[in-house]
Coordinates of C-alpha atoms in Angstrom, one line a residue:
M14 CA 10.7 13.6 -15.4
I15 CA 13.9 13.4 -17.3
P16 CA 14.1 10.3 -19.5
S17 CA 16.7 7.7 -18.6
S18 CA 19.8 7.4 -20.8
T19 CA 20.7 4.2 -22.5
R20 CA 23.8 3.9 -20.3
E21 CA 21.6 3.9 -17.2
L22 CA 19.4 1.3 -18.6
L23 CA 22.3 -1.0 -19.6
N24 CA 23.5 -0.9 -16.0
I25 CA 20.2 -2.5 -15.0
A26 CA 20.4 -5.5 -17.3
N27 CA 22.9 -7.1 -19.7
S28 CA 20.8 -6.2 -22.8
K29 CA 18.5 -3.5 -24.1
Y30 CA 16.1 -6.2 -25.0
A31 CA 15.7 -7.4 -21.4
V32 CA 14.9 -3.9 -20.3
V33 CA 12.4 -3.4 -23.1
V34 CA 10.6 -6.7 -22.2
A35 CA 10.6 -5.8 -18.5
V36 CA 9.1 -2.4 -19.1
A37 CA 6.5 -3.8 -21.5
K38 CA 5.4 -6.4 -19.0
R39 CA 5.2 -3.8 -16.2
A40 CA 3.3 -1.4 -18.4
R41 CA 0.8 -4.1 -19.3
S42 CA 0.3 -4.9 -15.7
L43 CA -0.2 -1.2 -14.8
S44 CA -2.6 -0.6 -17.7
A45 CA -4.7 -3.7 -16.8
K46 CA -5.3 -2.1 -13.3
C47 CA -6.1 1.4 -14.6
K48 CA -8.1 0.8 -17.8
N49 CA -11.4 1.9 -16.1
D50 CA -9.8 5.1 -14.9
E51 CA -11.0 8.1 -16.9
N52 CA -7.5 9.6 -16.9
Y53 CA -6.0 6.4 -18.4
R54 CA -3.2 6.9 -21.0
L55 CA -1.0 4.1 -22.2
S56 CA 2.0 6.5 -22.6
T57 CA 1.7 7.3 -18.9
M58 CA 1.8 3.6 -18.0
V59 CA 4.9 3.1 -20.1
T60 CA 6.6 6.1 -18.4
R61 CA 5.6 4.8 -15.0
A62 CA 6.9 1.3 -15.9
L63 CA 10.2 2.7 -17.0
D64 CA 10.4 4.7 -13.8
D65 CA 9.8 1.5 -11.8
V66 CA 12.5 -0.4 -13.6
V67 CA 15.0 2.5 -13.3
N68 CA 14.3 3.0 -9.6
G69 CA 14.5 -0.7 -8.7
R70 CA 10.9 -1.4 -8.0
V71 CA 11.0 -4.0 -10.8
I72 CA 14.1 -6.2 -10.9
I73 CA 15.4 -7.9 -14.0
V74 CA 16.9 -11.3 -13.1
P75 CA 19.1 -13.2 -15.7
S76 CA 17.5 -16.5 -16.6
K77 CA 19.3 -19.9 -16.9
N78 CA 19.4 -19.7 -20.7
D79 CA 21.6 -16.6 -20.6
G80 CA 18.7 -14.3 -21.5
S81 CA 16.9 -12.2 -18.9
K82 CA 13.4 -12.2 -17.5
E83 CA 11.4 -9.9 -15.2
V84 CA 10.6 -10.8 -11.7

């Protein structure tokens, strides 16, 4: 998998911070489901979470206070 560029990520949300928070939340969710798997690796979960955000499986919605939050 080719890593996403910063420009691609900024097209997803208004700020890099929003993308980082969304990816972190998704990675935590994925890792909670896979911790008992013998092939579990946190770096793999982060890569999968980033892929989910880039491909639109996780959508970042702007919040009312002008920040962003993950849905």
